[in-house]
């Protein structure tokens, strides 16, 4: 319960149509990306869209494998692709959403711990916050202004010194 109230203080939930226009557009790119996911084993399709400071958008989706642990989450596919292609650009935001066989999931689906750690790396690298917008298939979108809100006390390059 206490944990939940901390989360709610950090996060800002809005209905999809209350999001500003650029966020709605980015989310739409994530919706499109989710529809292209390769998720034959879980059936749980995830889409992510990364907005760069240049205005460019790079998308990703989950890529599963018959050897289950080898699959990769949508967020990492998107962020790695963006940073592979545009290593000198900064990331403004990432939007994340899902598509399930039954549809109607209203709980916003937040990035897994591994993806938070990866996003944190790039937030630290660019020394600028990365906004994270995530939704289910219906209902509210949650907007956080920094990856560090999702991963406090994270392990960073500074810990290696
Ligand atoms: N998945 C993502 O793509 N992102 C997340 O943040 C959580 C989980 C994928 C991994 C797997 O393909 C499927 O969703 C079910 O776990």
PDB file of C-alpha atoms and ligand atoms in Angstrom:
ATOM      1  CA  UNK A   1       0.000   0.000   0.000  1.00  0.00           C
ATOM      2  CA  UNK A   2       2.760   2.411   1.024  1.00  0.00           C
ATOM      3  CA  UNK A   3       4.700   1.374  -2.066  1.00  0.00           C
ATOM      4  CA  UNK A   4       1.691   2.220  -4.237  1.00  0.00           C
ATOM      5  CA  UNK A   5       1.343   5.718  -2.806  1.00  0.00           C
ATOM      6  CA  UNK A   6       5.009   6.395  -3.550  1.00  0.00           C
ATOM      7  CA  UNK A   7       4.473   5.248  -7.114  1.00  0.00           C
ATOM      8  CA  UNK A   8       1.410   7.451  -7.513  1.00  0.00           C
ATOM      9  CA  UNK A   9       3.302  10.492  -6.249  1.00  0.00           C
ATOM     10  CA  UNK A  10       5.976   9.918  -8.843  1.00  0.00           C
ATOM     11  CA  UNK A  11       3.729   9.196 -11.762  1.00  0.00           C
ATOM     12  CA  UNK A  12       1.162  11.159 -13.623  1.00  0.00           C
ATOM     13  CA  UNK A  13      -1.741   9.188 -15.024  1.00  0.00           C
ATOM     14  CA  UNK A  14      -3.782  10.632 -17.845  1.00  0.00           C
ATOM     15  CA  UNK A  15      -6.341   9.285 -20.220  1.00  0.00           C
ATOM     16  CA  UNK A  16      -4.949   8.751 -23.700  1.00  0.00           C
ATOM     17  CA  UNK A  17      -6.851  11.728 -25.113  1.00  0.00           C
ATOM     18  CA  UNK A  18      -5.489  14.008 -22.372  1.00  0.00           C
ATOM     19  CA  UNK A  19      -1.943  13.435 -23.541  1.00  0.00           C
ATOM     20  CA  UNK A  20      -0.390  16.234 -25.550  1.00  0.00           C
ATOM     21  CA  UNK A  21      -0.356  15.750 -29.305  1.00  0.00           C
ATOM     22  CA  UNK A  22       3.317  14.698 -29.653  1.00  0.00           C
ATOM     23  CA  UNK A  23       2.830  12.071 -26.907  1.00  0.00           C
ATOM     24  CA  UNK A  24      -0.298  10.772 -28.630  1.00  0.00           C
ATOM     25  CA  UNK A  25       1.575  10.549 -31.922  1.00  0.00           C
ATOM     26  CA  UNK A  26       4.454   8.688 -30.288  1.00  0.00           C
ATOM     27  CA  UNK A  27       2.050   6.316 -28.595  1.00  0.00           C
ATOM     28  CA  UNK A  28       0.383   5.653 -31.927  1.00  0.00           C
ATOM     29  CA  UNK A  29       3.799   4.640 -33.302  1.00  0.00           C
ATOM     30  CA  UNK A  30       4.150   2.251 -30.363  1.00  0.00           C
ATOM     31  CA  UNK A  31       0.688   0.821 -31.082  1.00  0.00           C
ATOM     32  CA  UNK A  32       1.722   0.214 -34.698  1.00  0.00           C
ATOM     33  CA  UNK A  33       4.993  -1.352 -33.560  1.00  0.00           C
ATOM     34  CA  UNK A  34       3.155  -3.678 -31.147  1.00  0.00           C
ATOM     35  CA  UNK A  35       1.071  -4.987 -34.034  1.00  0.00           C
ATOM     36  CA  UNK A  36       4.322  -6.031 -35.771  1.00  0.00           C
ATOM     37  CA  UNK A  37       5.796  -7.812 -32.711  1.00  0.00           C
ATOM     38  CA  UNK A  38       7.023 -11.383 -33.013  1.00  0.00           C
ATOM     39  CA  UNK A  39       5.475 -12.976 -29.933  1.00  0.00           C
ATOM     40  CA  UNK A  40       4.218 -16.424 -30.976  1.00  0.00           C
ATOM     41  CA  UNK A  41       5.002 -17.993 -27.579  1.00  0.00           C
ATOM     42  CA  UNK A  42       3.483 -15.518 -25.120  1.00  0.00           C
ATOM     43  CA  UNK A  43       0.961 -13.887 -27.452  1.00  0.00           C
ATOM     44  CA  UNK A  44       1.797 -10.710 -25.540  1.00  0.00           C
ATOM     45  CA  UNK A  45       2.833  -8.126 -28.085  1.00  0.00           C
ATOM     46  CA  UNK A  46       4.723  -5.056 -26.910  1.00  0.00           C
ATOM     47  CA  UNK A  47       5.548  -1.967 -28.950  1.00  0.00           C
ATOM     48  CA  UNK A  48       7.935   0.860 -28.134  1.00  0.00           C
ATOM     49  CA  UNK A  49       8.627   4.134 -29.925  1.00  0.00           C
ATOM     50  CA  UNK A  50      11.668   6.287 -29.156  1.00  0.00           C
ATOM     51  CA  UNK A  51      11.518  10.005 -29.930  1.00  0.00           C
ATOM     52  CA  UNK A  52      14.920  11.612 -30.532  1.00  0.00           C
ATOM     53  CA  UNK A  53      15.691  15.294 -29.992  1.00  0.00           C
ATOM     54  CA  UNK A  54      16.007  15.592 -33.780  1.00  0.00           C
ATOM     55  CA  UNK A  55      12.334  14.645 -34.072  1.00  0.00           C
ATOM     56  CA  UNK A  56      13.189  11.243 -35.521  1.00  0.00           C
ATOM     57  CA  UNK A  57      11.308   8.222 -34.231  1.00  0.00           C
ATOM     58  CA  UNK A  58      12.697   4.696 -33.960  1.00  0.00           C
ATOM     59  CA  UNK A  59      10.390   1.827 -33.057  1.00  0.00           C
ATOM     60  CA  UNK A  60      10.858  -1.656 -31.682  1.00  0.00           C
ATOM     61  CA  UNK A  61       8.785  -4.586 -30.546  1.00  0.00           C
ATOM     62  CA  UNK A  62       9.369  -7.785 -28.630  1.00  0.00           C
ATOM     63  CA  UNK A  63      11.168 -10.517 -30.511  1.00  0.00           C
ATOM     64  CA  UNK A  64      10.668 -13.973 -29.035  1.00  0.00           C
ATOM     65  CA  UNK A  65      12.545 -17.186 -29.672  1.00  0.00           C
ATOM     66  CA  UNK A  66      11.848 -20.919 -29.395  1.00  0.00           C
ATOM     67  CA  UNK A  67      14.723 -20.879 -26.902  1.00  0.00           C
ATOM     68  CA  UNK A  68      12.615 -18.665 -24.615  1.00  0.00           C
ATOM     69  CA  UNK A  69      15.258 -16.680 -22.680  1.00  0.00           C
ATOM     70  CA  UNK A  70      16.818 -15.420 -25.899  1.00  0.00           C
ATOM     71  CA  UNK A  71      13.885 -13.186 -26.748  1.00  0.00           C
ATOM     72  CA  UNK A  72      14.215  -9.446 -26.273  1.00  0.00           C
ATOM     73  CA  UNK A  73      11.766  -6.859 -24.946  1.00  0.00           C
ATOM     74  CA  UNK A  74      10.337  -4.147 -27.194  1.00  0.00           C
ATOM     75  CA  UNK A  75      11.947  -1.327 -25.209  1.00  0.00           C
ATOM     76  CA  UNK A  76      15.454  -2.707 -25.620  1.00  0.00           C
ATOM     77  CA  UNK A  77      14.931  -3.498 -29.293  1.00  0.00           C
ATOM     78  CA  UNK A  78      13.829   0.133 -29.825  1.00  0.00           C
ATOM     79  CA  UNK A  79      16.487   1.840 -27.704  1.00  0.00           C
ATOM     80  CA  UNK A  80      19.348  -0.295 -28.989  1.00  0.00           C
ATOM     81  CA  UNK A  81      18.247   0.281 -32.590  1.00  0.00           C
ATOM     82  CA  UNK A  82      17.991   4.041 -31.975  1.00  0.00           C
ATOM     83  CA  UNK A  83      21.411   4.244 -30.348  1.00  0.00           C
ATOM     84  CA  UNK A  84      22.985   1.964 -32.947  1.00  0.00           C
ATOM     85  CA  UNK A  85      21.736   4.189 -35.753  1.00  0.00           C
ATOM     86  CA  UNK A  86      22.024   7.597 -34.058  1.00  0.00           C
ATOM     87  CA  UNK A  87      24.693   7.297 -31.331  1.00  0.00           C
ATOM     88  CA  UNK A  88      25.143  11.049 -30.974  1.00  0.00           C
ATOM     89  CA  UNK A  89      21.491  11.923 -30.567  1.00  0.00           C
ATOM     90  CA  UNK A  90      19.657  12.338 -27.321  1.00  0.00           C
ATOM     91  CA  UNK A  91      16.428  10.552 -26.484  1.00  0.00           C
ATOM     92  CA  UNK A  92      13.486  12.739 -25.514  1.00  0.00           C
ATOM     93  CA  UNK A  93      10.848  10.104 -24.751  1.00  0.00           C
ATOM     94  CA  UNK A  94       9.880   6.497 -25.123  1.00  0.00           C
ATOM     95  CA  UNK A  95       6.259   5.349 -25.444  1.00  0.00           C
ATOM     96  CA  UNK A  96       5.347   1.752 -24.652  1.00  0.00           C
ATOM     97  CA  UNK A  97       2.149  -0.184 -25.190  1.00  0.00           C
ATOM     98  CA  UNK A  98       0.808  -3.694 -25.661  1.00  0.00           C
ATOM     99  CA  UNK A  99      -1.532  -5.828 -27.717  1.00  0.00           C
ATOM    100  CA  UNK A 100      -3.029  -9.036 -26.356  1.00  0.00           C
ATOM    101  CA  UNK A 101      -5.137 -11.700 -28.073  1.00  0.00           C
ATOM    102  CA  UNK A 102      -8.185 -10.872 -25.918  1.00  0.00           C
ATOM    103  CA  UNK A 103      -7.639  -7.112 -25.875  1.00  0.00           C
ATOM    104  CA  UNK A 104      -9.014  -4.805 -23.221  1.00  0.00           C
ATOM    105  CA  UNK A 105      -6.049  -4.722 -20.809  1.00  0.00           C
ATOM    106  CA  UNK A 106      -6.527  -1.456 -18.943  1.00  0.00           C
ATOM    107  CA  UNK A 107      -3.557  -1.590 -16.557  1.00  0.00           C
ATOM    108  CA  UNK A 108      -0.667   0.452 -17.925  1.00  0.00           C
ATOM    109  CA  UNK A 109       2.208  -1.957 -18.626  1.00  0.00           C
ATOM    110  CA  UNK A 110       5.468  -0.568 -17.324  1.00  0.00           C
ATOM    111  CA  UNK A 111       8.902  -1.561 -18.593  1.00  0.00           C
ATOM    112  CA  UNK A 112      10.517  -4.582 -16.934  1.00  0.00           C
ATOM    113  CA  UNK A 113      13.484  -4.151 -14.606  1.00  0.00           C
ATOM    114  CA  UNK A 114      16.047  -5.085 -17.238  1.00  0.00           C
ATOM    115  CA  UNK A 115      14.670  -2.473 -19.645  1.00  0.00           C
ATOM    116  CA  UNK A 116      14.672   0.160 -16.888  1.00  0.00           C
ATOM    117  CA  UNK A 117      18.358  -0.518 -16.292  1.00  0.00           C
ATOM    118  CA  UNK A 118      19.096  -0.200 -20.012  1.00  0.00           C
ATOM    119  CA  UNK A 119      17.095   3.034 -20.310  1.00  0.00           C
ATOM    120  CA  UNK A 120      18.916   4.381 -17.229  1.00  0.00           C
ATOM    121  CA  UNK A 121      22.254   3.833 -18.955  1.00  0.00           C
ATOM    122  CA  UNK A 122      21.229   6.148 -21.797  1.00  0.00           C
ATOM    123  CA  UNK A 123      19.686   8.724 -19.475  1.00  0.00           C
ATOM    124  CA  UNK A 124      23.036   8.906 -17.652  1.00  0.00           C
ATOM    125  CA  UNK A 125      24.991   8.929 -20.906  1.00  0.00           C
ATOM    126  CA  UNK A 126      23.069  11.869 -22.357  1.00  0.00           C
ATOM    127  CA  UNK A 127      22.795  13.724 -19.027  1.00  0.00           C
ATOM    128  CA  UNK A 128      19.196  14.553 -19.871  1.00  0.00           C
ATOM    129  CA  UNK A 129      16.076  12.944 -18.547  1.00  0.00           C
ATOM    130  CA  UNK A 130      14.145  10.529 -20.725  1.00  0.00           C
ATOM    131  CA  UNK A 131      10.362  10.706 -20.410  1.00  0.00           C
ATOM    132  CA  UNK A 132       8.545   7.377 -20.289  1.00  0.00           C
ATOM    133  CA  UNK A 133       4.903   7.033 -21.378  1.00  0.00           C
ATOM    134  CA  UNK A 134       3.191   3.691 -20.937  1.00  0.00           C
ATOM    135  CA  UNK A 135      -0.315   2.321 -21.325  1.00  0.00           C
ATOM    136  CA  UNK A 136      -2.334  -0.854 -21.548  1.00  0.00           C
ATOM    137  CA  UNK A 137      -4.715  -1.361 -24.430  1.00  0.00           C
ATOM    138  CA  UNK A 138      -7.378   0.916 -22.963  1.00  0.00           C
ATOM    139  CA  UNK A 139      -7.631   3.291 -20.038  1.00  0.00           C
ATOM    140  CA  UNK A 140      -4.925   5.474 -18.677  1.00  0.00           C
ATOM    141  CA  UNK A 141      -1.439   6.340 -19.798  1.00  0.00           C
ATOM    142  CA  UNK A 142       1.228   6.984 -17.205  1.00  0.00           C
ATOM    143  CA  UNK A 143       3.855   9.594 -17.907  1.00  0.00           C
ATOM    144  CA  UNK A 144       7.053   9.755 -15.871  1.00  0.00           C
ATOM    145  CA  UNK A 145       9.532  12.531 -16.455  1.00  0.00           C
ATOM    146  CA  UNK A 146      12.658  10.479 -15.852  1.00  0.00           C
ATOM    147  CA  UNK A 147      13.762   6.854 -15.985  1.00  0.00           C
ATOM    148  CA  UNK A 148      15.232   7.399 -12.510  1.00  0.00           C
ATOM    149  CA  UNK A 149      11.638   7.703 -11.233  1.00  0.00           C
ATOM    150  CA  UNK A 150      11.133   4.096 -12.326  1.00  0.00           C
ATOM    151  CA  UNK A 151      14.528   2.880 -11.100  1.00  0.00           C
ATOM    152  CA  UNK A 152      15.698   4.718  -7.998  1.00  0.00           C
ATOM    153  CA  UNK A 153      19.093   3.734  -6.518  1.00  0.00           C
ATOM    154  CA  UNK A 154      20.138   2.255  -9.850  1.00  0.00           C
ATOM    155  CA  UNK A 155      23.504   0.671 -10.548  1.00  0.00           C
ATOM    156  CA  UNK A 156      25.550   3.023 -12.697  1.00  0.00           C
ATOM    157  CA  UNK A 157      29.004   3.472 -14.196  1.00  0.00           C
ATOM    158  CA  UNK A 158      29.889   5.473 -11.082  1.00  0.00           C
ATOM    159  CA  UNK A 159      29.592   2.325  -8.992  1.00  0.00           C
ATOM    160  CA  UNK A 160      32.391   0.700 -10.972  1.00  0.00           C
ATOM    161  CA  UNK A 161      34.983   3.293  -9.919  1.00  0.00           C
TER     162      UNK A 161
HETATM  163  N1  LIG B   1       8.038  -7.775 -22.688  1.00  0.00           N
HETATM  164  C1  LIG B   1       8.446  -6.612 -23.285  1.00  0.00           C
HETATM  165  O1  LIG B   1       8.624  -6.546 -24.511  1.00  0.00           O
HETATM  166  N2  LIG B   1       8.655  -5.532 -22.498  1.00  0.00           N
HETATM  167  C2  LIG B   1       8.502  -5.515 -21.141  1.00  0.00           C
HETATM  168  O2  LIG B   1       8.810  -4.510 -20.500  1.00  0.00           O
HETATM  169  C3  LIG B   1       7.944  -6.688 -20.470  1.00  0.00           C
HETATM  170  C4  LIG B   1       7.821  -7.917 -21.278  1.00  0.00           C
HETATM  171  C5  LIG B   1       7.838  -8.955 -23.543  1.00  0.00           C
HETATM  172  C6  LIG B   1       8.802 -10.072 -23.299  1.00  0.00           C
HETATM  173  C7  LIG B   1       8.016 -11.269 -23.807  1.00  0.00           C
HETATM  174  O3  LIG B   1       8.191 -11.362 -25.214  1.00  0.00           O
HETATM  175  C8  LIG B   1       6.572 -10.896 -23.528  1.00  0.00           C
HETATM  176  O4  LIG B   1       6.554  -9.498 -23.304  1.00  0.00           O
HETATM  177  C9  LIG B   1       5.974 -11.603 -22.325  1.00  0.00           C
HETATM  178  O5  LIG B   1       6.769 -11.442 -21.204  1.00  0.00           O
END
